Amino acid sequence: MEQGKILIVDDEADIREILQFNLENAGYEADCAASAEEALEILSPEHNLILLDVMMDGMSGFKMAEVVRKEKGSQIPIIFLTARSAENDLLTGFSAGGDDYIGKPFSIHEVLARVKAVIKRSAVKASVTEQDPVPINAGHLKIDVTGKMVYADGNAVLLSKKEFEILYLLALHAGRVYSREEIIAELWKDAPYVLDRTVDVHIARIRNKLGDYKKYITNRSGYGYCFSVTEQNGEEKDNI
């Protein structure tokens, strides 16, 4: 039984062949592309996940992820495949819209487990969103979960997938303080190598994009982050 359609993007033919063979044996349909440019040509709404190499000739995997998120407006899950594992690289990957990160060389069993987990998590989120969308209006700040958009004073605020998810999580439970560990557990459930600093970076970018409404997201020192429309500027703690 087919479990999903996956787009494999890697400039190494042997890696593409190994991944395609094992994914198809596991019940998935797998398309392959030797470059980011080729992948963008064949990417379709039918794909459930992208396995994306970072270091390729031409457009990098990080750049392709940005194009998928910002220009195509797609929220398809992305798992990066790369030998790079420095903290800055991880943060770049997640900021570009990545959902998981697998280092090379990898175990095919690990890849299959991550693919299954990310597709399942994505399906659950889509189901919840479609069945029970909860739009949020906080003054002149509106979070449209159905359209995956945020508006401040009627103007669109462009957030990445993870930025939107963090803001929505905090706003949906306004007044509740989420620790960095809780945010990671909620939004990066099966992803490895996710550091506390990753959350800080995403929060900093969200607050920067919200402009005057950044005051709604506060850092409760020693505890975590909270969304509250009653916070005063003087009470904010920007420990990021």
PDB file of C-alpha atoms in Angstrom:
ATOM      1  CA  MET A   1       0.000   0.000   0.000  1.00  0.00           C
ATOM      2  CA  GLU A   2       1.426   3.388  -1.032  1.00  0.00           C
ATOM      3  CA  GLN A   3       2.278   5.508   2.004  1.00  0.00           C
ATOM      4  CA  GLY A   4       3.095   8.786   0.314  1.00  0.00           C
ATOM      5  CA  LYS A   5       4.964  10.456  -2.505  1.00  0.00           C
ATOM      6  CA  ILE A   6       8.484  11.708  -1.831  1.00  0.00           C
ATOM      7  CA  LEU A   7      10.778  13.951  -3.854  1.00  0.00           C
ATOM      8  CA  ILE A   8      14.473  13.064  -3.468  1.00  0.00           C
ATOM      9  CA  VAL A   9      16.857  15.901  -4.341  1.00  0.00           C
ATOM     10  CA  ASP A  10      20.578  15.064  -4.369  1.00  0.00           C
ATOM     11  CA  ASP A  11      23.359  15.602  -6.924  1.00  0.00           C
ATOM     12  CA  GLU A  12      24.912  12.203  -6.114  1.00  0.00           C
ATOM     13  CA  ALA A  13      23.319   9.523  -8.275  1.00  0.00           C
ATOM     14  CA  ASP A  14      24.198   6.646  -5.935  1.00  0.00           C
ATOM     15  CA  ILE A  15      22.468   8.334  -3.001  1.00  0.00           C
ATOM     16  CA  ARG A  16      19.375   9.024  -5.098  1.00  0.00           C
ATOM     17  CA  GLU A  17      19.255   5.396  -6.204  1.00  0.00           C
ATOM     18  CA  ILE A  18      19.722   4.001  -2.680  1.00  0.00           C
ATOM     19  CA  LEU A  19      17.030   6.259  -1.243  1.00  0.00           C
ATOM     20  CA  GLN A  20      14.594   5.608  -4.087  1.00  0.00           C
ATOM     21  CA  PHE A  21      15.069   1.830  -3.896  1.00  0.00           C
ATOM     22  CA  ASN A  22      14.550   1.648  -0.139  1.00  0.00           C
ATOM     23  CA  LEU A  23      11.666   4.109  -0.031  1.00  0.00           C
ATOM     24  CA  GLU A  24       9.804   2.265  -2.766  1.00  0.00           C
ATOM     25  CA  ASN A  25      10.449  -1.034  -0.976  1.00  0.00           C
ATOM     26  CA  ALA A  26       8.889   0.551   2.105  1.00  0.00           C
ATOM     27  CA  GLY A  27       5.734   1.423   0.159  1.00  0.00           C
ATOM     28  CA  TYR A  28       6.412   5.006  -0.878  1.00  0.00           C
ATOM     29  CA  GLU A  29       6.382   6.481  -4.363  1.00  0.00           C
ATOM     30  CA  ALA A  30       9.681   8.275  -4.986  1.00  0.00           C
ATOM     31  CA  ASP A  31      10.649  10.871  -7.598  1.00  0.00           C
ATOM     32  CA  CYS A  32      14.254  11.975  -8.059  1.00  0.00           C
ATOM     33  CA  ALA A  33      15.945  15.221  -9.070  1.00  0.00           C
ATOM     34  CA  ALA A  34      19.690  15.807  -9.537  1.00  0.00           C
ATOM     35  CA  SER A  35      19.491  19.507  -8.697  1.00  0.00           C
ATOM     36  CA  ALA A  36      17.339  22.026  -6.870  1.00  0.00           C
ATOM     37  CA  GLU A  37      16.444  23.642 -10.176  1.00  0.00           C
ATOM     38  CA  GLU A  38      15.154  20.341 -11.569  1.00  0.00           C
ATOM     39  CA  ALA A  39      13.301  19.616  -8.320  1.00  0.00           C
ATOM     40  CA  LEU A  40      11.437  22.923  -8.455  1.00  0.00           C
ATOM     41  CA  GLU A  41      10.253  22.031 -11.961  1.00  0.00           C
ATOM     42  CA  ILE A  42       8.746  18.687 -10.926  1.00  0.00           C
ATOM     43  CA  LEU A  43       7.558  19.545  -7.402  1.00  0.00           C
ATOM     44  CA  SER A  44       3.773  19.169  -7.173  1.00  0.00           C
ATOM     45  CA  PRO A  45       1.020  19.266  -4.529  1.00  0.00           C
ATOM     46  CA  GLU A  46       0.984  15.462  -4.725  1.00  0.00           C
ATOM     47  CA  HIS A  47       4.358  15.241  -2.997  1.00  0.00           C
ATOM     48  CA  ASN A  48       4.141  14.605   0.743  1.00  0.00           C
ATOM     49  CA  LEU A  49       7.786  15.276   1.633  1.00  0.00           C
ATOM     50  CA  ILE A  50      11.114  16.460   0.218  1.00  0.00           C
ATOM     51  CA  LEU A  51      14.426  14.762   1.063  1.00  0.00           C
ATOM     52  CA  LEU A  52      16.796  17.597   0.241  1.00  0.00           C
ATOM     53  CA  ASP A  53      20.588  17.657   0.028  1.00  0.00           C
ATOM     54  CA  VAL A  54      22.150  20.909   1.209  1.00  0.00           C
ATOM     55  CA  MET A  55      25.431  21.115  -0.706  1.00  0.00           C
ATOM     56  CA  MET A  56      24.743  20.935  -4.452  1.00  0.00           C
ATOM     57  CA  ASP A  57      26.073  22.674  -7.539  1.00  0.00           C
ATOM     58  CA  GLY A  58      23.931  25.613  -8.492  1.00  0.00           C
ATOM     59  CA  MET A  59      21.114  26.350  -6.057  1.00  0.00           C
ATOM     60  CA  SER A  60      21.751  25.023  -2.547  1.00  0.00           C
ATOM     61  CA  GLY A  61      19.231  23.019  -0.557  1.00  0.00           C
ATOM     62  CA  PHE A  62      18.767  25.912   1.866  1.00  0.00           C
ATOM     63  CA  LYS A  63      17.956  28.266  -1.013  1.00  0.00           C
ATOM     64  CA  MET A  64      15.536  25.780  -2.537  1.00  0.00           C
ATOM     65  CA  ALA A  65      13.742  25.465   0.797  1.00  0.00           C
ATOM     66  CA  GLU A  66      13.328  29.243   0.920  1.00  0.00           C
ATOM     67  CA  VAL A  67      11.896  29.250  -2.609  1.00  0.00           C
ATOM     68  CA  VAL A  68       9.473  26.448  -1.729  1.00  0.00           C
ATOM     69  CA  ARG A  69       8.285  28.279   1.378  1.00  0.00           C
ATOM     70  CA  LYS A  70       8.258  31.911   0.252  1.00  0.00           C
ATOM     71  CA  GLU A  71       7.759  31.899  -3.516  1.00  0.00           C
ATOM     72  CA  LYS A  72       5.683  28.759  -3.947  1.00  0.00           C
ATOM     73  CA  GLY A  73       3.945  29.150  -0.577  1.00  0.00           C
ATOM     74  CA  SER A  74       4.189  25.414   0.044  1.00  0.00           C
ATOM     75  CA  GLN A  75       4.262  23.927   3.541  1.00  0.00           C
ATOM     76  CA  ILE A  76       5.386  20.482   2.349  1.00  0.00           C
ATOM     77  CA  PRO A  77       7.684  18.926   4.987  1.00  0.00           C
ATOM     78  CA  ILE A  78      11.417  19.098   4.216  1.00  0.00           C
ATOM     79  CA  ILE A  79      14.136  16.853   5.633  1.00  0.00           C
ATOM     80  CA  PHE A  80      17.664  18.067   4.920  1.00  0.00           C
ATOM     81  CA  LEU A  81      20.372  15.522   4.072  1.00  0.00           C
ATOM     82  CA  THR A  82      23.886  16.815   4.611  1.00  0.00           C
ATOM     83  CA  ALA A  83      27.324  16.172   6.061  1.00  0.00           C
ATOM     84  CA  ARG A  84      27.218  19.639   7.630  1.00  0.00           C
ATOM     85  CA  SER A  85      26.186  19.664  11.269  1.00  0.00           C
ATOM     86  CA  ALA A  86      27.533  22.896  12.793  1.00  0.00           C
ATOM     87  CA  GLU A  87      25.057  24.820  14.936  1.00  0.00           C
ATOM     88  CA  ASN A  88      24.857  27.706  12.467  1.00  0.00           C
ATOM     89  CA  ASP A  89      24.077  25.299   9.646  1.00  0.00           C
ATOM     90  CA  LEU A  90      21.312  23.698  11.682  1.00  0.00           C
ATOM     91  CA  LEU A  91      19.803  27.077  12.483  1.00  0.00           C
ATOM     92  CA  THR A  92      20.008  28.085   8.822  1.00  0.00           C
ATOM     93  CA  GLY A  93      18.217  24.903   7.827  1.00  0.00           C
ATOM     94  CA  PHE A  94      15.390  25.306  10.313  1.00  0.00           C
ATOM     95  CA  SER A  95      15.079  29.018   9.537  1.00  0.00           C
ATOM     96  CA  ALA A  96      14.760  28.162   5.845  1.00  0.00           C
ATOM     97  CA  GLY A  97      11.745  26.026   6.693  1.00  0.00           C
ATOM     98  CA  GLY A  98      13.251  22.603   7.328  1.00  0.00           C
ATOM     99  CA  ASP A  99      11.372  20.107   9.483  1.00  0.00           C
ATOM    100  CA  ASP A 100      14.207  17.695  10.195  1.00  0.00           C
ATOM    101  CA  TYR A 101      17.926  17.227   9.610  1.00  0.00           C
ATOM    102  CA  ILE A 102      19.778  13.971   8.880  1.00  0.00           C
ATOM    103  CA  GLY A 103      23.573  13.917   8.743  1.00  0.00           C
ATOM    104  CA  LYS A 104      25.577  11.987   6.176  1.00  0.00           C
ATOM    105  CA  PRO A 105      26.556   9.173   6.213  1.00  0.00           C
ATOM    106  CA  PHE A 106      23.149   7.985   7.344  1.00  0.00           C
ATOM    107  CA  SER A 107      21.451   4.706   8.132  1.00  0.00           C
ATOM    108  CA  ILE A 108      18.601   3.871   5.779  1.00  0.00           C
ATOM    109  CA  HIS A 109      16.630   2.672   8.803  1.00  0.00           C
ATOM    110  CA  GLU A 110      17.020   6.134  10.334  1.00  0.00           C
ATOM    111  CA  VAL A 111      15.863   7.788   7.113  1.00  0.00           C
ATOM    112  CA  LEU A 112      12.779   5.571   6.894  1.00  0.00           C
ATOM    113  CA  ALA A 113      11.916   6.241  10.540  1.00  0.00           C
ATOM    114  CA  ARG A 114      12.263  10.008  10.108  1.00  0.00           C
ATOM    115  CA  VAL A 115      10.299  10.029   6.865  1.00  0.00           C
ATOM    116  CA  LYS A 116       7.448   8.106   8.474  1.00  0.00           C
ATOM    117  CA  ALA A 117       7.422  10.362  11.553  1.00  0.00           C
ATOM    118  CA  VAL A 118       7.514  13.651   9.613  1.00  0.00           C
ATOM    119  CA  ILE A 119       4.797  12.612   7.147  1.00  0.00           C
ATOM    120  CA  LYS A 120       2.595  11.372   9.985  1.00  0.00           C
ATOM    121  CA  ARG A 121       3.109  14.580  11.978  1.00  0.00           C
ATOM    122  CA  SER A 122       2.346  16.700   8.922  1.00  0.00           C
ATOM    123  CA  ALA A 123      -0.861  14.752   8.231  1.00  0.00           C
ATOM    124  CA  VAL A 124      -2.024  15.150  11.820  1.00  0.00           C
ATOM    125  CA  LYS A 125      -1.391  18.896  11.756  1.00  0.00           C
ATOM    126  CA  ALA A 126      -3.236  19.253   8.449  1.00  0.00           C
ATOM    127  CA  SER A 127      -6.181  17.266   9.799  1.00  0.00           C
ATOM    128  CA  VAL A 128      -6.433  19.335  12.962  1.00  0.00           C
ATOM    129  CA  THR A 129      -6.130  22.574  11.030  1.00  0.00           C
ATOM    130  CA  GLU A 130      -8.807  21.612   8.511  1.00  0.00           C
ATOM    131  CA  GLN A 131     -11.276  20.300  11.091  1.00  0.00           C
ATOM    132  CA  ASP A 132     -10.886  22.829  13.830  1.00  0.00           C
ATOM    133  CA  PRO A 133      -9.320  26.105  12.644  1.00  0.00           C
ATOM    134  CA  VAL A 134      -9.126  28.646  15.429  1.00  0.00           C
ATOM    135  CA  PRO A 135      -8.468  32.168  14.100  1.00  0.00           C
ATOM    136  CA  ILE A 136      -6.948  34.495  16.656  1.00  0.00           C
ATOM    137  CA  ASN A 137      -7.538  38.225  16.949  1.00  0.00           C
ATOM    138  CA  ALA A 138      -5.351  40.077  19.421  1.00  0.00           C
ATOM    139  CA  GLY A 139      -6.175  43.717  19.001  1.00  0.00           C
ATOM    140  CA  HIS A 140      -5.096  44.622  15.487  1.00  0.00           C
ATOM    141  CA  LEU A 141      -2.993  41.473  15.164  1.00  0.00           C
ATOM    142  CA  LYS A 142      -4.805  38.638  13.354  1.00  0.00           C
ATOM    143  CA  ILE A 143      -3.573  35.057  12.969  1.00  0.00           C
ATOM    144  CA  ASP A 144      -5.406  33.209  10.194  1.00  0.00           C
ATOM    145  CA  VAL A 145      -4.656  29.511  10.719  1.00  0.00           C
ATOM    146  CA  THR A 146      -6.646  28.437   7.654  1.00  0.00           C
ATOM    147  CA  GLY A 147      -4.702  30.678   5.301  1.00  0.00           C
ATOM    148  CA  LYS A 148      -1.487  30.359   7.317  1.00  0.00           C
ATOM    149  CA  MET A 149      -1.151  34.143   7.374  1.00  0.00           C
ATOM    150  CA  VAL A 150      -0.582  36.832   9.986  1.00  0.00           C
ATOM    151  CA  TYR A 151      -1.846  40.398   9.650  1.00  0.00           C
ATOM    152  CA  ALA A 152      -0.794  43.438  11.670  1.00  0.00           C
ATOM    153  CA  ASP A 153      -3.009  46.512  11.198  1.00  0.00           C
ATOM    154  CA  GLY A 154      -4.343  44.815   8.072  1.00  0.00           C
ATOM    155  CA  ASN A 155      -0.890  44.322   6.563  1.00  0.00           C
ATOM    156  CA  ALA A 156       0.466  40.830   5.871  1.00  0.00           C
ATOM    157  CA  VAL A 157       3.390  39.708   8.043  1.00  0.00           C
ATOM    158  CA  LEU A 158       5.468  37.135   6.162  1.00  0.00           C
ATOM    159  CA  LEU A 159       6.554  34.359   8.508  1.00  0.00           C
ATOM    160  CA  SER A 160       8.303  31.089   7.757  1.00  0.00           C
ATOM    161  CA  LYS A 161       6.485  27.826   8.518  1.00  0.00           C
ATOM    162  CA  LYS A 162       8.175  27.343  11.882  1.00  0.00           C
ATOM    163  CA  GLU A 163       7.775  31.019  12.807  1.00  0.00           C
ATOM    164  CA  PHE A 164       4.047  30.782  12.104  1.00  0.00           C
ATOM    165  CA  GLU A 165       3.748  27.570  14.122  1.00  0.00           C
ATOM    166  CA  ILE A 166       5.537  29.072  17.129  1.00  0.00           C
ATOM    167  CA  LEU A 167       3.445  32.248  17.078  1.00  0.00           C
ATOM    168  CA  TYR A 168       0.210  30.276  16.687  1.00  0.00           C
ATOM    169  CA  LEU A 169       1.163  27.877  19.488  1.00  0.00           C
ATOM    170  CA  LEU A 170       1.861  30.730  21.903  1.00  0.00           C
ATOM    171  CA  ALA A 171      -1.167  32.803  20.859  1.00  0.00           C
ATOM    172  CA  LEU A 172      -3.553  29.838  20.956  1.00  0.00           C
ATOM    173  CA  HIS A 173      -2.558  29.334  24.599  1.00  0.00           C
ATOM    174  CA  ALA A 174      -2.214  32.998  25.518  1.00  0.00           C
ATOM    175  CA  GLY A 175      -1.011  33.516  29.065  1.00  0.00           C
ATOM    176  CA  ARG A 176       0.664  30.097  29.241  1.00  0.00           C
ATOM    177  CA  VAL A 177       4.452  30.132  29.518  1.00  0.00           C
ATOM    178  CA  TYR A 178       6.171  27.637  27.207  1.00  0.00           C
ATOM    179  CA  SER A 179       9.744  26.619  27.956  1.00  0.00           C
ATOM    180  CA  ARG A 180      12.151  26.208  25.050  1.00  0.00           C
ATOM    181  CA  GLU A 181      12.091  22.453  25.653  1.00  0.00           C
ATOM    182  CA  GLU A 182       8.276  22.396  25.425  1.00  0.00           C
ATOM    183  CA  ILE A 183       8.287  24.363  22.178  1.00  0.00           C
ATOM    184  CA  ILE A 184      10.857  21.992  20.685  1.00  0.00           C
ATOM    185  CA  ALA A 185       8.890  18.957  21.862  1.00  0.00           C
ATOM    186  CA  GLU A 186       5.676  20.369  20.379  1.00  0.00           C
ATOM    187  CA  LEU A 187       6.982  21.589  17.015  1.00  0.00           C
ATOM    188  CA  TRP A 188      10.115  19.515  16.400  1.00  0.00           C
ATOM    189  CA  LYS A 189       8.823  16.255  17.877  1.00  0.00           C
ATOM    190  CA  ASP A 190      11.157  13.821  16.149  1.00  0.00           C
ATOM    191  CA  ALA A 191      13.881  16.141  14.918  1.00  0.00           C
ATOM    192  CA  PRO A 192      17.385  15.637  16.318  1.00  0.00           C
ATOM    193  CA  TYR A 193      19.962  18.311  17.122  1.00  0.00           C
ATOM    194  CA  VAL A 194      17.399  21.016  17.870  1.00  0.00           C
ATOM    195  CA  LEU A 195      19.000  23.407  20.326  1.00  0.00           C
ATOM    196  CA  ASP A 196      17.388  25.841  22.750  1.00  0.00           C
ATOM    197  CA  ARG A 197      19.060  28.574  20.736  1.00  0.00           C
ATOM    198  CA  THR A 198      17.001  27.533  17.700  1.00  0.00           C
ATOM    199  CA  VAL A 199      13.853  28.633  19.527  1.00  0.00           C
ATOM    200  CA  ASP A 200      15.475  31.923  20.549  1.00  0.00           C
ATOM    201  CA  VAL A 201      16.452  32.686  16.950  1.00  0.00           C
ATOM    202  CA  HIS A 202      12.934  31.972  15.672  1.00  0.00           C
ATOM    203  CA  ILE A 203      11.354  34.086  18.421  1.00  0.00           C
ATOM    204  CA  ALA A 204      13.718  36.984  17.688  1.00  0.00           C
ATOM    205  CA  ARG A 205      12.762  36.882  14.009  1.00  0.00           C
ATOM    206  CA  ILE A 206       9.045  36.717  14.789  1.00  0.00           C
ATOM    207  CA  ARG A 207       9.259  39.699  17.119  1.00  0.00           C
ATOM    208  CA  ASN A 208      11.279  41.672  14.580  1.00  0.00           C
ATOM    209  CA  LYS A 209       8.628  41.038  11.890  1.00  0.00           C
ATOM    210  CA  LEU A 210       5.732  41.926  14.201  1.00  0.00           C
ATOM    211  CA  GLY A 211       7.043  45.461  14.743  1.00  0.00           C
ATOM    212  CA  ASP A 212       4.950  47.245  17.379  1.00  0.00           C
ATOM    213  CA  TYR A 213       3.231  43.968  18.251  1.00  0.00           C
ATOM    214  CA  LYS A 214       6.449  42.299  19.358  1.00  0.00           C
ATOM    215  CA  LYS A 215       5.424  43.294  22.872  1.00  0.00           C
ATOM    216  CA  TYR A 216       2.855  40.479  22.792  1.00  0.00           C
ATOM    217  CA  ILE A 217       5.653  37.904  22.999  1.00  0.00           C
ATOM    218  CA  THR A 218       7.661  38.095  26.184  1.00  0.00           C
ATOM    219  CA  ASN A 219      10.483  36.113  27.689  1.00  0.00           C
ATOM    220  CA  ARG A 220       9.802  35.120  31.281  1.00  0.00           C
ATOM    221  CA  SER A 221      13.375  34.815  32.487  1.00  0.00           C
ATOM    222  CA  GLY A 222      14.176  31.310  33.658  1.00  0.00           C
ATOM    223  CA  TYR A 223      10.850  29.921  32.415  1.00  0.00           C
ATOM    224  CA  GLY A 224      10.294  30.531  28.706  1.00  0.00           C
ATOM    225  CA  TYR A 225       8.067  32.445  26.309  1.00  0.00           C
ATOM    226  CA  CYS A 226       4.526  33.715  26.658  1.00  0.00           C
ATOM    227  CA  PHE A 227       1.974  35.471  24.429  1.00  0.00           C
ATOM    228  CA  SER A 228      -0.046  38.123  26.203  1.00  0.00           C
ATOM    229  CA  VAL A 229      -1.794  41.258  24.945  1.00  0.00           C
ATOM    230  CA  THR A 230      -1.735  42.749  28.434  1.00  0.00           C
ATOM    231  CA  GLU A 231       2.059  42.934  28.752  1.00  0.00           C
ATOM    232  CA  GLN A 232       3.524  46.401  28.981  1.00  0.00           C
ATOM    233  CA  ASN A 233       6.721  47.381  27.226  1.00  0.00           C
ATOM    234  CA  GLY A 234       8.423  47.998  30.499  1.00  0.00           C
ATOM    235  CA  GLU A 235       7.840  44.396  31.552  1.00  0.00           C
ATOM    236  CA  GLU A 236       9.428  42.815  28.505  1.00  0.00           C
ATOM    237  CA  LYS A 237      12.649  40.901  28.865  1.00  0.00           C
ATOM    238  CA  ASP A 238      14.504  40.466  25.596  1.00  0.00           C
ATOM    239  CA  ASN A 239      17.017  37.865  26.695  1.00  0.00           C
ATOM    240  CA  ILE A 240      17.614  36.548  23.215  1.00  0.00           C
TER     241      ILE A 240
END
